[in-house]
XYZ file of C-alpha atoms in Angstrom:
669
model
C 39.644 -19.390 13.705
C 36.919 -21.788 12.582
C 34.804 -20.801 15.572
C 35.212 -17.109 14.721
C 34.163 -17.797 11.138
C 31.094 -19.722 12.285
C 30.233 -17.033 14.851
C 30.323 -14.383 12.109
C 28.071 -16.495 9.865
C 25.644 -17.162 12.704
C 25.583 -13.482 13.659
C 24.875 -12.459 10.081
C 22.107 -15.065 9.835
C 20.495 -13.788 13.024
C 20.757 -10.163 11.927
C 19.135 -11.004 8.585
C 16.486 -12.957 10.440
C 15.836 -10.317 13.045
C 13.807 -7.638 11.167
C 10.811 -9.931 10.589
C 11.013 -12.411 13.446
C 12.619 -10.722 16.433
C 10.578 -7.568 16.153
C 8.002 -7.512 18.935
C 4.503 -7.683 17.554
C 1.587 -5.925 19.238
C -1.104 -7.778 17.285
C -2.540 -11.263 17.668
C -1.991 -13.779 14.890
C -4.798 -16.341 14.897
C -2.714 -18.858 12.990
C 0.070 -18.739 15.578
C -2.348 -18.900 18.495
C -4.508 -21.666 17.049
C -3.570 -23.971 19.895
C -4.976 -21.467 22.341
C -8.381 -21.591 20.672
C -8.501 -25.376 20.965
C -7.360 -25.351 24.589
C -9.840 -22.652 25.630
C -12.741 -23.778 23.455
C -15.134 -24.143 26.396
C -14.588 -20.537 27.448
C -15.028 -19.358 23.863
C -18.248 -21.346 23.403
C -19.668 -19.986 26.670
C -18.981 -16.380 25.672
C -20.510 -16.987 22.241
C -23.647 -18.419 23.852
C -24.023 -15.413 26.179
C -23.517 -13.003 23.288
C -26.126 -14.801 21.169
C -28.615 -14.668 24.034
C -28.114 -10.915 24.469
C -28.400 -10.431 20.706
C -31.662 -12.380 20.624
C -33.135 -10.295 23.459
C -32.032 -7.065 21.768
C -33.615 -8.133 18.470
C -36.915 -9.132 20.047
C -37.296 -5.877 21.996
C -36.178 -3.490 19.206
C -38.831 -1.540 17.280
C -39.128 -2.446 13.563
C -37.707 -0.108 10.931
C -38.777 0.211 7.290
C -36.762 1.317 4.266
C -38.251 2.843 1.125
C -36.138 3.249 -2.023
C -36.532 5.486 -5.078
C -34.389 5.093 -8.198
C -32.808 7.972 -10.144
C -31.196 7.973 -13.580
C -28.336 10.493 -13.695
C -26.611 11.259 -16.991
C -23.179 12.841 -17.180
C -24.743 15.691 -19.260
C -28.105 16.451 -20.836
C -28.382 16.110 -24.626
C -26.392 18.673 -26.624
C -28.201 20.614 -29.313
C -25.050 22.422 -30.400
C -21.395 21.508 -30.319
C -20.537 23.959 -27.595
C -19.317 22.618 -24.223
C -20.193 25.632 -22.077
C -23.669 26.097 -23.558
C -25.441 23.870 -21.033
C -23.367 24.922 -18.088
C -21.903 21.465 -17.418
C -19.617 21.231 -14.424
C -15.872 21.149 -14.993
C -15.539 17.557 -13.783
C -13.468 15.492 -16.169
C -13.611 12.202 -14.203
C -16.961 10.407 -14.304
C -16.407 9.028 -10.810
C -15.891 12.539 -9.474
C -19.062 13.658 -11.220
C -21.255 10.963 -9.678
C -19.661 11.360 -6.256
C -20.523 15.049 -6.493
C -24.149 14.168 -7.274
C -24.292 11.843 -4.255
C -22.989 14.570 -1.978
C -25.517 17.022 -3.413
C -28.331 14.610 -2.558
C -26.959 14.392 0.999
C -26.418 18.144 1.304
C -27.801 20.079 4.240
C -29.554 22.483 1.889
C -31.623 19.686 0.380
C -32.287 18.198 3.835
C -33.537 21.554 5.094
C -35.835 21.930 2.077
C -37.360 18.437 2.521
C -37.848 18.935 6.258
C -39.601 22.224 5.551
C -41.785 20.854 2.739
C -42.954 17.828 4.759
C -43.044 19.591 8.130
C -40.826 16.941 9.739
C -39.605 19.003 12.685
C -41.568 16.913 15.216
C -41.743 13.641 13.279
C -38.111 12.524 12.991
C -36.523 10.063 15.409
C -33.244 8.181 15.502
C -33.334 4.659 14.109
C -30.028 3.436 15.591
C -29.344 2.314 19.147
C -26.306 4.564 19.413
C -28.313 7.515 18.110
C -31.080 6.908 20.643
C -28.593 6.699 23.515
C -26.844 9.844 22.278
C -30.180 11.694 22.058
C -30.925 10.871 25.708
C -27.692 12.417 26.989
C -27.149 15.340 24.580
C -28.886 18.701 24.388
C -29.717 20.513 21.103
C -27.381 23.341 20.170
C -28.809 26.794 20.818
C -26.593 28.362 18.136
C -27.987 26.186 15.350
C -31.149 24.344 16.476
C -31.755 22.912 12.990
C -28.339 21.220 12.837
C -29.414 18.271 15.036
C -32.563 17.789 12.957
C -30.554 17.829 9.736
C -28.051 15.333 11.170
C -30.887 13.029 12.193
C -32.418 13.278 8.717
C -29.105 12.555 6.969
C -28.343 9.606 9.290
C -31.453 7.849 7.996
C -30.774 8.734 4.334
C -28.526 6.485 2.220
C -27.297 6.774 -1.382
C -26.148 3.649 -3.234
C -25.120 3.511 -6.908
C -26.477 0.535 -8.849
C -23.484 -1.463 -10.064
C -22.569 -1.220 -13.766
C -25.238 1.385 -14.499
C -26.073 5.076 -14.204
C -28.859 4.413 -11.740
C -28.787 5.588 -8.143
C -30.886 4.151 -5.288
C -32.001 6.768 -2.752
C -33.290 5.127 0.455
C -34.750 6.394 3.705
C -35.249 4.415 6.913
C -38.071 5.216 9.324
C -40.243 3.461 11.919
C -43.239 4.564 9.810
C -43.329 2.865 6.364
C -45.542 5.608 4.885
C -43.155 8.303 6.096
C -40.176 6.407 4.670
C -41.728 6.311 1.183
C -42.878 9.944 1.360
C -39.458 11.231 2.363
C -37.613 9.150 -0.262
C -39.874 10.461 -3.037
C -39.607 14.050 -1.812
C -35.813 13.798 -1.710
C -35.538 12.692 -5.364
C -38.125 15.220 -6.549
C -36.435 18.056 -4.671
C -33.027 17.058 -5.987
C -34.357 16.926 -9.564
C -35.937 20.382 -9.183
C -32.852 21.924 -7.591
C -30.610 20.399 -10.241
C -32.783 21.688 -13.103
C -32.967 25.148 -11.564
C -29.237 25.221 -11.023
C -28.512 24.192 -14.607
C -30.985 26.733 -16.028
C -29.509 29.451 -13.844
C -26.056 28.435 -14.957
C -27.103 28.554 -18.620
C -28.760 31.960 -18.117
C -25.644 33.275 -16.458
C -23.518 32.000 -19.323
C -25.893 33.560 -21.859
C -25.777 36.912 -20.058
C -22.021 36.811 -19.767
C -21.667 35.830 -23.429
C -24.025 38.624 -24.543
C -22.048 41.176 -22.551
C -18.865 39.949 -24.188
C -20.434 40.141 -27.666
C -21.703 43.671 -27.036
C -18.273 44.772 -25.829
C -16.595 43.271 -28.892
C -19.188 44.948 -31.153
C -18.433 48.324 -29.583
C -14.688 47.771 -30.001
C -15.193 46.707 -33.621
C -17.319 49.806 -34.364
C -14.717 52.042 -32.749
C -11.951 50.471 -34.832
C -14.008 50.850 -38.029
C -14.795 54.520 -37.293
C -11.117 55.274 -36.659
C -10.199 53.587 -39.957
C -12.824 55.511 -41.966
C -11.819 58.834 -40.379
C -8.182 58.254 -41.293
C -9.116 57.334 -44.886
C -11.280 60.433 -45.326
C -8.685 62.733 -43.787
C -5.925 61.579 -46.141
C -8.157 60.716 -49.115
C -6.952 57.047 -49.051
C -8.305 54.511 -51.476
C -7.373 50.845 -51.994
C -7.900 48.598 -55.007
C -6.650 45.013 -55.350
C -4.559 45.474 -52.220
C -2.837 48.610 -53.590
C -3.226 51.763 -51.499
C -3.256 55.137 -53.288
C -3.507 58.795 -52.228
C -3.154 62.142 -54.084
C 0.157 62.672 -52.342
C 1.495 59.433 -53.790
C 0.638 60.609 -57.317
C 2.347 63.970 -56.713
C 5.347 62.143 -55.320
C 5.670 60.180 -58.534
C 5.765 63.464 -60.517
C 8.461 64.904 -58.257
C 10.504 61.743 -58.744
C 10.220 62.156 -62.497
C 11.355 65.796 -62.196
C 14.292 64.698 -60.021
C 15.337 62.199 -62.675
C 15.189 64.932 -65.356
C 17.375 67.332 -63.318
C 19.896 64.607 -62.603
C 20.091 63.725 -66.263
C 20.584 67.422 -67.213
C 23.315 67.806 -64.599
C 25.094 64.746 -65.923
C 24.997 66.033 -69.498
C 26.465 69.405 -68.558
C 29.223 67.781 -66.493
C 30.235 65.690 -69.505
C 30.342 68.827 -71.757
C 32.431 70.812 -69.302
C 35.738 69.336 -70.515
C 35.286 70.554 -74.118
C 34.264 74.170 -73.381
C 36.490 77.219 -73.333
C 37.293 78.956 -70.131
C 34.577 81.594 -70.499
C 31.903 79.088 -71.400
C 33.200 76.705 -68.773
C 32.632 79.303 -66.094
C 29.064 79.830 -67.240
C 28.521 76.077 -67.358
C 29.761 75.668 -63.752
C 27.358 78.322 -62.559
C 24.511 76.485 -64.317
C 25.655 73.219 -62.648
C 25.517 74.830 -59.218
C 21.951 75.892 -59.868
C 21.015 72.344 -60.930
C 22.661 70.839 -57.845
C 20.756 73.156 -55.542
C 17.512 72.303 -57.315
C 18.379 68.584 -57.067
C 19.192 68.854 -53.361
C 16.016 70.763 -52.584
C 13.960 68.285 -54.552
C 15.544 65.249 -52.770
C 14.802 66.811 -49.394
C 11.233 67.514 -50.426
C 10.757 63.965 -51.750
C 12.230 62.377 -48.606
C 10.062 64.470 -46.338
C 6.949 63.727 -48.380
C 7.784 60.020 -48.569
C 8.340 59.754 -44.802
C 5.051 61.490 -44.113
C 3.272 59.262 -46.611
C 4.794 56.089 -45.079
C 3.498 57.112 -41.669
C 0.034 57.658 -43.129
C 0.065 54.239 -44.854
C 1.392 52.458 -41.722
C -1.281 54.026 -39.581
C -3.875 52.968 -42.181
C -2.602 49.343 -42.116
C -2.572 49.280 -38.300
C -6.131 50.603 -38.056
C -7.229 48.200 -40.783
C -5.652 45.156 -38.989
C -7.186 46.158 -35.679
C -10.599 46.353 -37.339
C -10.133 42.894 -38.912
C -9.025 41.399 -35.536
C -12.045 42.798 -33.725
C -14.279 41.471 -36.482
C -12.749 37.969 -36.266
C -13.339 37.857 -32.499
C -16.853 39.179 -32.800
C -18.222 36.827 -35.478
C -17.776 33.406 -33.679
C -19.063 34.765 -30.373
C -22.053 36.226 -32.157
C -22.706 32.787 -33.616
C -22.376 31.115 -30.194
C -24.781 33.592 -28.683
C -27.344 32.434 -31.182
C -26.596 28.796 -30.298
C -27.136 29.545 -26.604
C -30.537 30.986 -27.390
C -31.457 27.847 -29.314
C -30.134 25.594 -26.523
C -32.172 27.467 -23.931
C -35.387 26.858 -25.810
C -34.558 23.131 -26.287
C -33.164 22.434 -22.755
C -33.564 18.859 -21.409
C -32.780 17.733 -17.839
C -30.057 15.112 -17.176
C -31.887 13.581 -14.175
C -34.959 11.365 -14.351
C -36.919 9.521 -11.674
C -37.140 5.902 -12.817
C -39.013 4.331 -9.895
C -40.934 6.075 -7.179
C -40.534 4.731 -3.646
C -43.365 2.467 -2.598
C -44.595 1.918 0.950
C -42.566 -1.070 2.235
C -44.558 -4.041 3.470
C -41.661 -5.787 5.276
C -39.444 -4.435 7.992
C -35.833 -3.656 7.149
C -34.461 -3.891 10.687
C -33.947 -5.674 12.982
C -33.030 -8.776 10.973
C -32.855 -11.797 13.254
C -30.505 -13.890 11.090
C -28.150 -10.979 10.453
C -28.067 -9.999 14.122
C -27.418 -13.572 15.218
C -24.575 -13.834 12.711
C -23.110 -10.588 13.987
C -23.578 -11.776 17.572
C -21.742 -15.004 16.748
C -18.805 -13.097 15.291
C -18.745 -10.707 18.235
C -18.913 -13.584 20.707
C -16.114 -15.365 18.859
C -13.967 -12.248 18.986
C -14.632 -11.710 22.694
C -14.037 -15.376 23.441
C -10.753 -15.406 21.553
C -9.635 -12.257 23.350
C -10.450 -13.801 26.726
C -8.687 -17.041 25.753
C -5.557 -15.171 24.711
C -5.595 -13.140 27.904
C -5.652 -16.275 30.010
C -3.102 -17.984 27.786
C -0.607 -15.180 28.185
C -0.522 -15.811 31.918
C 1.111 -19.181 31.175
C 4.934 -18.863 31.105
C 5.737 -22.119 29.314
C 6.795 -22.334 25.672
C 3.558 -22.533 23.713
C 4.206 -20.718 20.451
C 6.995 -20.886 17.894
C 6.954 -17.213 16.957
C 6.958 -16.120 20.579
C 9.877 -18.476 21.205
C 11.845 -16.963 18.333
C 11.112 -13.374 19.387
C 12.079 -14.018 22.998
C 15.266 -15.999 22.396
C 16.315 -14.194 19.208
C 17.180 -17.606 17.779
C 15.531 -19.402 14.848
C 13.600 -22.629 15.402
C 15.499 -24.931 13.057
C 13.138 -27.910 13.347
C 10.045 -29.170 15.125
C 9.655 -32.754 16.367
C 6.138 -34.002 16.935
C 5.099 -35.706 20.133
C 4.884 -39.488 19.751
C 3.218 -42.074 21.954
C 3.446 -45.224 19.811
C 7.186 -46.060 20.214
C 9.488 -46.477 23.203
C 12.482 -44.302 24.033
C 15.058 -46.705 22.535
C 13.196 -46.882 19.225
C 12.780 -43.102 19.277
C 16.555 -42.601 19.611
C 17.176 -44.144 16.164
C 13.856 -43.310 14.503
C 15.677 -41.472 11.694
C 17.121 -44.833 10.557
C 14.423 -47.270 11.673
C 11.487 -45.173 10.378
C 12.869 -43.080 7.511
C 9.387 -42.124 6.233
C 8.163 -40.919 9.618
C 7.573 -37.327 10.625
C 10.373 -37.602 13.187
C 12.883 -38.638 10.529
C 11.803 -35.784 8.286
C 12.167 -33.319 11.168
C 15.767 -34.382 11.832
C 16.646 -34.333 8.143
C 15.300 -30.775 8.059
C 17.456 -29.971 11.097
C 20.485 -31.478 9.341
C 19.873 -29.275 6.299
C 19.497 -26.140 8.411
C 22.749 -26.840 10.263
C 24.583 -27.492 7.012
C 23.493 -24.132 5.662
C 24.808 -22.352 8.755
C 28.326 -23.813 8.561
C 28.916 -23.968 4.809
C 32.592 -23.686 3.946
C 33.762 -24.295 7.533
C 36.010 -27.137 8.732
C 34.584 -30.273 10.281
C 31.812 -28.865 12.490
C 31.440 -29.774 16.150
C 27.779 -29.569 17.172
C 26.929 -29.582 20.885
C 23.379 -30.611 21.818
C 22.156 -29.296 25.164
C 19.021 -28.096 26.948
C 18.058 -25.708 29.711
C 16.958 -28.460 32.105
C 16.759 -32.285 32.133
C 14.196 -34.386 30.263
C 13.886 -32.078 27.238
C 15.032 -34.608 24.617
C 18.649 -33.575 24.057
C 20.002 -37.152 24.006
C 17.305 -38.296 21.590
C 18.103 -35.251 19.438
C 21.842 -36.014 19.466
C 21.395 -39.661 18.424
C 18.827 -38.927 15.691
C 20.835 -36.012 14.298
C 23.906 -38.273 14.164
C 21.844 -40.899 12.342
C 20.601 -38.254 9.877
C 24.183 -37.218 9.037
C 25.303 -40.862 8.816
C 22.445 -41.785 6.462
C 23.609 -38.980 4.163
C 27.043 -40.655 3.807
C 28.976 -38.593 6.378
C 31.390 -40.224 8.839
C 29.920 -39.160 12.146
C 31.390 -39.324 15.629
C 28.810 -39.194 18.408
C 30.311 -38.270 21.791
C 28.396 -38.895 25.007
C 29.747 -36.015 27.123
C 27.031 -36.323 29.779
C 29.283 -38.038 32.297
C 26.718 -37.523 35.058
C 23.829 -39.403 33.433
C 25.068 -41.204 30.284
C 22.516 -43.023 28.150
C 23.683 -43.169 24.521
C 25.350 -46.554 24.986
C 22.005 -48.013 26.071
C 20.041 -46.699 23.102
C 22.727 -47.778 20.598
C 23.557 -51.119 22.288
C 27.256 -50.357 22.935
C 29.464 -51.541 25.787
C 30.225 -48.576 28.041
C 32.937 -49.742 30.464
C 35.503 -47.240 29.112
C 34.937 -43.993 27.321
C 35.425 -40.214 27.338
C 36.201 -39.909 31.054
C 38.944 -42.517 30.784
C 40.557 -40.645 27.887
C 40.348 -37.225 29.558
C 41.969 -38.639 32.692
C 44.879 -39.891 30.537
C 44.246 -43.586 31.069
C 43.450 -44.658 27.493
C 43.923 -43.507 23.888
C 40.916 -42.027 22.130
C 41.246 -44.273 19.059
C 40.903 -47.317 21.303
C 37.715 -45.949 22.833
C 35.756 -45.013 19.677
C 33.374 -47.868 18.841
C 31.555 -48.820 15.657
C 27.769 -48.941 15.887
C 25.270 -51.039 13.939
C 24.414 -47.943 11.897
C 26.730 -47.409 8.888
C 29.079 -44.402 9.143
C 28.136 -43.793 12.814
C 30.781 -44.118 15.562
C 30.259 -43.668 19.295
C 32.507 -42.466 22.079
C 30.699 -43.387 25.284
C 30.886 -41.432 28.537
C 32.913 -44.119 30.289
C 33.151 -44.464 34.027
C 31.500 -41.754 36.103
C 34.156 -39.255 37.331
C 34.014 -37.168 40.501
C 34.503 -33.838 38.661
C 33.309 -33.994 35.018
C 33.685 -30.213 34.519
C 37.385 -30.381 35.382
C 37.955 -33.159 32.856
C 36.033 -31.367 30.111
C 38.036 -28.158 30.606
C 41.374 -29.971 30.311
C 43.529 -29.635 27.152
C 42.787 -33.288 26.362
C 39.260 -32.385 25.290
C 40.546 -29.901 22.716
C 43.108 -32.449 21.480
C 40.339 -35.041 21.160
C 38.204 -32.744 19.032
C 41.109 -31.657 16.824
C 42.131 -35.277 16.273
C 38.574 -36.359 15.501
C 38.251 -33.680 12.848
C 40.931 -35.447 10.835
C 38.986 -38.741 10.736
C 35.315 -37.681 10.721
C 33.066 -35.415 8.670
C 30.798 -34.539 11.581
C 31.174 -34.491 15.373
C 28.064 -34.396 17.560
C 28.366 -34.003 21.323
C 25.584 -34.894 23.780
C 25.990 -32.391 26.614
C 24.452 -32.190 30.100
C 21.802 -29.501 30.774
C 22.930 -25.876 31.135
C 21.383 -24.783 34.423
C 23.175 -25.834 37.574
C 26.180 -27.311 35.743
C 29.295 -25.959 34.054
C 29.737 -28.938 31.699
C 27.505 -27.566 28.929
C 29.181 -24.148 29.000
C 32.639 -25.704 28.624
C 31.569 -27.917 25.738
C 29.608 -25.148 23.999
C 32.606 -22.798 24.087
C 34.667 -25.411 22.180
C 32.004 -26.158 19.569
C 31.271 -24.860 16.093
C 27.534 -24.766 16.769
C 25.368 -25.193 19.843
C 21.837 -26.506 19.446
C 19.365 -26.004 22.277
C 16.474 -28.442 22.674
C 13.241 -27.048 24.127
C 10.248 -29.100 25.239
C 6.983 -27.565 24.097
C 4.493 -26.679 26.851
C 7.010 -27.871 29.459
C 10.009 -25.540 29.414
C 9.393 -22.221 31.150
C 10.492 -19.087 29.320
C 12.304 -17.708 32.385
C 14.391 -20.890 32.720
C 15.140 -20.866 28.984
C 16.248 -17.226 29.090
C 18.552 -17.917 32.038
C 20.145 -20.807 30.137
C 20.671 -18.644 27.045
C 22.198 -15.901 29.166
C 24.773 -18.373 30.565
C 25.556 -19.730 27.092
C 26.016 -16.258 25.643
C 28.296 -15.250 28.476
C 30.392 -18.325 27.669
C 30.484 -17.090 24.035
C 28.811 -20.238 22.767
C 28.034 -20.174 19.016
C 24.263 -20.622 19.259
C 22.863 -22.043 16.014
C 19.199 -22.313 16.918
C 16.506 -24.273 18.710
C 14.881 -27.683 18.220
C 11.316 -27.587 19.501
C 10.553 -30.989 20.978
C 7.400 -32.955 21.823
C 5.077 -30.680 19.900
C 1.362 -31.466 19.893
C 0.433 -30.993 16.226
C -3.248 -30.768 17.099
C -2.511 -27.414 18.756
C -1.368 -25.787 15.533
C 2.391 -26.325 15.202
C 2.079 -28.583 12.154
C 0.608 -25.850 9.903
C 3.914 -24.000 9.608
C 6.462 -26.758 10.154
C 6.166 -29.894 8.107
C 2.410 -30.006 7.784
C 2.633 -31.606 4.341
C 4.906 -34.364 5.635
C 2.726 -34.987 8.644
C -0.329 -35.420 6.468
C 1.452 -37.558 3.883
C 3.048 -39.806 6.481
C 0.726 -42.779 6.252
C 2.832 -44.762 8.713
C 2.139 -42.394 11.607
C -0.797 -43.678 13.644
C -3.439 -41.234 14.711
C -3.528 -40.654 18.471
C -6.342 -42.468 20.221
C -8.733 -40.899 22.690
C -6.894 -42.618 25.557
C -3.527 -41.228 24.424
C -5.011 -37.739 24.149
C -6.324 -37.917 27.719
C -2.997 -39.233 28.990
C -1.165 -36.416 27.206
C -3.519 -33.848 28.694
C -3.028 -35.272 32.193
C 0.755 -35.096 31.762
C 0.534 -31.442 30.797
C -1.609 -30.695 33.841
């Protein structure tokens, strides 16, 4: 169950690690391949030298080019004489950057190029100033559909526009083999642009003035029409207005009819009130008189209503015509005023472009520049040399790069141990204790921390240390890792399970007559075989006598019982295993572990062998925790990413001598 828990944690760690590390990269990282540059420095220097020589020859045999520059001052708008945005015909460009970019493109427009070529008669005088352009001209034919297009392209290739930083100035430059021609063309370009811009703005202002005048005339005609309709209606119905009160003859007559209606209604009311006191004969006469009054009242009401309705229609029509006239007048007056402003602005027009400095005939060549070309040649040679070095380096199948190792194995490199030449193998096996301030000790403490993070919350972990092939530092790793755990206060059991070539008892100074093989064969009890070392908290179970079939012993139930029993007495169990390839011992031990650590020797282990070992371990369902990269030459670039600060701060580590460097190089060869 503990193994399943650890496997899940390891799988999650690898999945979280995979998106950035395991993804195959198609680009070269100079920091990762720094060792390659050092190793192939002679090739790189040779390519740089050849490139510089070719660059020097090219510079000496190239014809000189001259650049003349004229300076323009471009304002966002010319000065306003009236507060009217459309008066001067300014472009609808709200962003200043867009405005100036538009001006630059106008200077580089084909229309302006055509005008300058025509004015200066440059049809037979232009030539390409770039090597690529000259080569292209030799192999391309002019287009028959547009013969001037090639000439315009050639002109624009030699023309450059550069804004002067933090100002409204623009530098217009032209490059030519003839210094006089360069200055002449640059000056003609700025003069032509200034003329075209002024003409365009004047034309724009004229167009606006014409359009505005047409609008004013149309509004004047509409206003006159509305006024004529209003006057006609007033004359027809004899309408007059005073202090906002409208009167007509019909309204006065209507007031009289209303007075007459009131009189008849009052008379009818009086007779109706007298009707109750009259005799029958008089009552009959009174009723007949009332009928007459009612008919008169009804006729008068109908007449008044009809007259009032007609009069309301006349007044409403008058108000509508009057409002329409006022609206037309309100639209006409401001536009009439603006038309006058346009006329004033036209007479006081000022251009927004000024030529600050005319282009002078250059006295020094612009290209080729020897120092610039040599610098470019150096960079190009460096790039070509690095590319060639990487190409050759990729043909080497050994482990040379940490990132490549992680991508290929899909396992994280948990620690890196530097190559040492100043101590023997026995001292190296306990360097974590004997040299606690050394880079080696720091590397194993880093490995201890990484392993702790991978099995947090699990039971007592069993860590198996193995390698793909012999002589990759697995035994040294096992002893130093055990020392790192012991120095942290953990009770550690170190088991030498390499019963074919045991060596831990030699490095730790322990008697090795009986050990693991004797326990697995049932001869002795494990508690009697575990020995105390000189290092506090570190206990050792040696390999014991060499058996005939170590794999059979390791696969027996006694091995599982030993591990389960040791978990009750120790905080950490570290097992030194034989190599993976060619043997079954490592697979058996790895399948019973909580974590399997694979040691890899830098620039020694081949990637194909390492992949075969990982394939066997994965088939055995070993819980792979990661890789320890061993015997790393820090001068080849590993130290920058892994412990570089410690390596530099470690004052106890002696710098490798020239003799040791040569010996190391010979070993690699």
